[in-house]
Amino acid sequence: MATATFAEPLLTISAMSLLTEDLAASKAFYTDVFGARVLNEDAESCAVKFNNLIINLLAASAGEELVQPAKVAPPEAGKRFQLSIWVDDLDAAMAKLRSKGVTFLSGPEVKPWGLKTVTFDDPAGHNWEIAQDVTK
């Protein structure tokens, strides 16, 4: 199998697409809870800017073209990834998220590798972790 080579090193993930069954609820979550700015939107998608990352919220019904030849998995298929945000003050981040209506699924707990974490889901079931390095 051939491996891809790049002229420059890969520096960062710049954009990602998240499929959702309820585009309006996902847009509200990312703009209200995370304070993301809407870059553009149409009937099937809403691209928001979250710090240096563009998150494309895409209606699951429009996702087939994006993931071909695979199929779009239903929400009940389970979790296969987690998105992490590192913060300097986990308690303050938790308080802000709670004030926006976020319900935590786990934590806070200190992991063996030195991160204190909590997790929650967005309206489409994408799993997020907020983490603070407690080894500093």
mmCIF file of C-alpha atoms in Angstrom:
data_model
loop_
_atom_site.group_PDB
_atom_site.id
_atom_site.type_symbol
_atom_site.label_atom_id
_atom_site.label_comp_id
_atom_site.label_asym_id
_atom_site.label_seq_id
_atom_site.Cartn_x
_atom_site.Cartn_y
_atom_site.Cartn_z
ATOM 1 C CA MET A 1 0.000 0.000 0.000
ATOM 2 C CA ALA A 2 1.380 3.421 -0.944
ATOM 3 C CA THR A 3 1.670 6.090 1.700
ATOM 4 C CA ALA A 4 0.843 9.716 1.050
ATOM 5 C CA THR A 5 3.598 12.278 1.322
ATOM 6 C CA PHE A 6 3.156 15.973 1.814
ATOM 7 C CA ALA A 7 5.472 18.780 0.757
ATOM 8 C CA GLU A 8 4.943 20.399 4.146
ATOM 9 C CA PRO A 9 4.312 18.840 7.538
ATOM 10 C CA LEU A 10 0.708 18.641 8.657
ATOM 11 C CA LEU A 11 0.386 21.399 11.228
ATOM 12 C CA THR A 12 -3.203 21.354 12.366
ATOM 13 C CA ILE A 13 -6.692 20.118 11.680
ATOM 14 C CA SER A 14 -8.400 23.092 10.046
ATOM 15 C CA ALA A 15 -11.943 21.849 9.516
ATOM 16 C CA MET A 16 -14.224 18.933 10.264
ATOM 17 C CA SER A 17 -17.782 17.984 9.416
ATOM 18 C CA LEU A 18 -20.248 16.714 12.004
ATOM 19 C CA LEU A 19 -23.468 15.082 10.815
ATOM 20 C CA THR A 20 -26.676 15.921 12.638
ATOM 21 C CA GLU A 21 -30.349 14.984 12.464
ATOM 22 C CA ASP A 22 -31.372 18.432 13.813
ATOM 23 C CA LEU A 23 -29.362 21.191 12.155
ATOM 24 C CA ALA A 24 -31.120 24.002 14.042
ATOM 25 C CA ALA A 25 -30.413 22.433 17.454
ATOM 26 C CA SER A 26 -26.773 21.819 16.540
ATOM 27 C CA LYS A 27 -26.330 25.384 15.280
ATOM 28 C CA ALA A 28 -27.859 26.740 18.496
ATOM 29 C CA PHE A 29 -25.562 24.539 20.600
ATOM 30 C CA TYR A 30 -22.336 25.572 18.873
ATOM 31 C CA THR A 31 -23.203 29.280 18.736
ATOM 32 C CA ASP A 32 -24.785 29.566 22.206
ATOM 33 C CA VAL A 33 -22.677 27.121 24.232
ATOM 34 C CA PHE A 34 -19.291 27.463 22.529
ATOM 35 C CA GLY A 35 -19.748 31.002 21.210
ATOM 36 C CA ALA A 36 -18.855 29.883 17.687
ATOM 37 C CA ARG A 37 -19.400 32.379 14.871
ATOM 38 C CA VAL A 38 -21.502 31.376 11.849
ATOM 39 C CA LEU A 39 -19.440 31.635 8.654
ATOM 40 C CA ASN A 40 -22.127 30.515 6.229
ATOM 41 C CA GLU A 41 -25.232 28.378 6.153
ATOM 42 C CA ASP A 42 -27.856 26.947 3.874
ATOM 43 C CA ALA A 43 -30.734 24.479 4.218
ATOM 44 C CA GLU A 44 -28.378 21.493 4.679
ATOM 45 C CA SER A 45 -25.374 22.910 6.521
ATOM 46 C CA CYS A 46 -24.016 25.540 8.843
ATOM 47 C CA ALA A 47 -20.282 26.250 9.051
ATOM 48 C CA VAL A 48 -19.139 27.770 12.327
ATOM 49 C CA LYS A 49 -15.722 29.063 13.390
ATOM 50 C CA PHE A 50 -14.500 27.727 16.719
ATOM 51 C CA ASN A 51 -11.132 29.341 17.508
ATOM 52 C CA ASN A 52 -8.889 28.044 14.677
ATOM 53 C CA LEU A 53 -11.239 25.247 13.637
ATOM 54 C CA ILE A 54 -14.130 25.370 11.193
ATOM 55 C CA ILE A 55 -16.900 22.952 12.139
ATOM 56 C CA ASN A 56 -19.280 22.157 9.298
ATOM 57 C CA LEU A 57 -22.596 21.048 10.764
ATOM 58 C CA LEU A 58 -24.184 18.981 8.018
ATOM 59 C CA ALA A 59 -27.664 17.491 7.868
ATOM 60 C CA ALA A 60 -27.264 13.716 8.080
ATOM 61 C CA SER A 61 -29.560 13.393 5.074
ATOM 62 C CA ALA A 62 -26.925 15.238 3.017
ATOM 63 C CA GLY A 63 -24.014 13.270 4.448
ATOM 64 C CA GLU A 64 -24.020 10.292 2.075
ATOM 65 C CA GLU A 65 -22.086 12.213 -0.574
ATOM 66 C CA LEU A 66 -19.488 13.234 2.011
ATOM 67 C CA VAL A 67 -18.732 9.732 3.298
ATOM 68 C CA GLN A 68 -19.148 7.635 0.122
ATOM 69 C CA PRO A 69 -18.613 4.786 -0.432
ATOM 70 C CA ALA A 70 -19.477 4.319 3.253
ATOM 71 C CA LYS A 71 -22.954 4.890 4.663
ATOM 72 C CA VAL A 72 -24.000 7.438 7.262
ATOM 73 C CA ALA A 73 -24.338 5.621 10.582
ATOM 74 C CA PRO A 74 -27.486 6.214 12.636
ATOM 75 C CA PRO A 75 -27.056 7.993 15.992
ATOM 76 C CA GLU A 76 -27.716 4.751 17.891
ATOM 77 C CA ALA A 77 -24.648 3.128 16.273
ATOM 78 C CA GLY A 78 -22.559 4.317 19.220
ATOM 79 C CA LYS A 79 -19.591 6.574 19.724
ATOM 80 C CA ARG A 80 -16.374 6.134 17.763
ATOM 81 C CA PHE A 81 -14.491 9.323 18.619
ATOM 82 C CA GLN A 82 -14.210 12.091 21.186
ATOM 83 C CA LEU A 83 -13.353 15.746 20.637
ATOM 84 C CA SER A 84 -11.258 17.412 23.351
ATOM 85 C CA ILE A 85 -10.855 21.024 24.396
ATOM 86 C CA TRP A 86 -8.066 21.887 26.796
ATOM 87 C CA VAL A 87 -8.664 24.668 29.305
ATOM 88 C CA ASP A 88 -6.649 26.315 32.075
ATOM 89 C CA ASP A 89 -9.514 26.175 34.612
ATOM 90 C CA LEU A 90 -11.843 23.175 34.359
ATOM 91 C CA ASP A 91 -14.099 24.329 37.197
ATOM 92 C CA ALA A 92 -14.726 27.686 35.494
ATOM 93 C CA ALA A 93 -15.358 25.968 32.148
ATOM 94 C CA MET A 94 -17.812 23.576 33.802
ATOM 95 C CA ALA A 95 -19.681 26.449 35.449
ATOM 96 C CA LYS A 96 -19.983 28.279 32.119
ATOM 97 C CA LEU A 97 -21.173 25.145 30.314
ATOM 98 C CA ARG A 98 -23.708 24.364 33.073
ATOM 99 C CA SER A 99 -25.076 27.915 32.781
ATOM 100 C CA LYS A 100 -25.704 27.162 29.084
ATOM 101 C CA GLY A 101 -27.660 23.992 29.945
ATOM 102 C CA VAL A 102 -24.941 21.403 29.294
ATOM 103 C CA THR A 103 -25.394 18.109 31.175
ATOM 104 C CA PHE A 104 -22.165 16.272 31.966
ATOM 105 C CA LEU A 105 -21.946 12.542 31.313
ATOM 106 C CA SER A 106 -18.814 11.847 33.356
ATOM 107 C CA GLY A 107 -16.353 13.529 35.665
ATOM 108 C CA PRO A 108 -14.788 15.510 36.851
ATOM 109 C CA GLU A 109 -12.092 12.903 37.248
ATOM 110 C CA VAL A 110 -8.314 12.931 37.100
ATOM 111 C CA LYS A 111 -6.955 10.524 34.501
ATOM 112 C CA PRO A 112 -3.723 8.558 35.140
ATOM 113 C CA TRP A 113 -1.951 10.709 32.511
ATOM 114 C CA GLY A 114 -2.587 13.926 34.457
ATOM 115 C CA LEU A 115 -5.710 15.418 32.881
ATOM 116 C CA LYS A 116 -8.784 16.340 34.897
ATOM 117 C CA THR A 117 -11.755 15.812 32.570
ATOM 118 C CA VAL A 118 -15.507 15.972 32.105
ATOM 119 C CA THR A 119 -17.516 14.784 29.110
ATOM 120 C CA PHE A 120 -20.805 15.755 27.473
ATOM 121 C CA ASP A 121 -22.621 15.283 24.167
ATOM 122 C CA ASP A 122 -23.807 17.869 21.669
ATOM 123 C CA PRO A 123 -27.436 17.607 20.442
ATOM 124 C CA ALA A 124 -26.418 15.140 17.692
ATOM 125 C CA GLY A 125 -24.594 12.855 20.147
ATOM 126 C CA HIS A 126 -21.012 13.882 19.315
ATOM 127 C CA ASN A 127 -18.944 13.383 22.457
ATOM 128 C CA TRP A 128 -16.864 16.253 23.839
ATOM 129 C CA GLU A 129 -14.287 16.288 26.606
ATOM 130 C CA ILE A 130 -13.078 19.354 28.484
ATOM 131 C CA ALA A 131 -9.663 18.759 30.041
ATOM 132 C CA GLN A 132 -7.237 20.580 32.313
ATOM 133 C CA ASP A 133 -3.605 19.538 32.760
ATOM 134 C CA VAL A 134 -3.237 19.116 36.531
ATOM 135 C CA THR A 135 0.451 18.184 36.401
ATOM 136 C CA LYS A 136 1.487 21.855 36.090
#
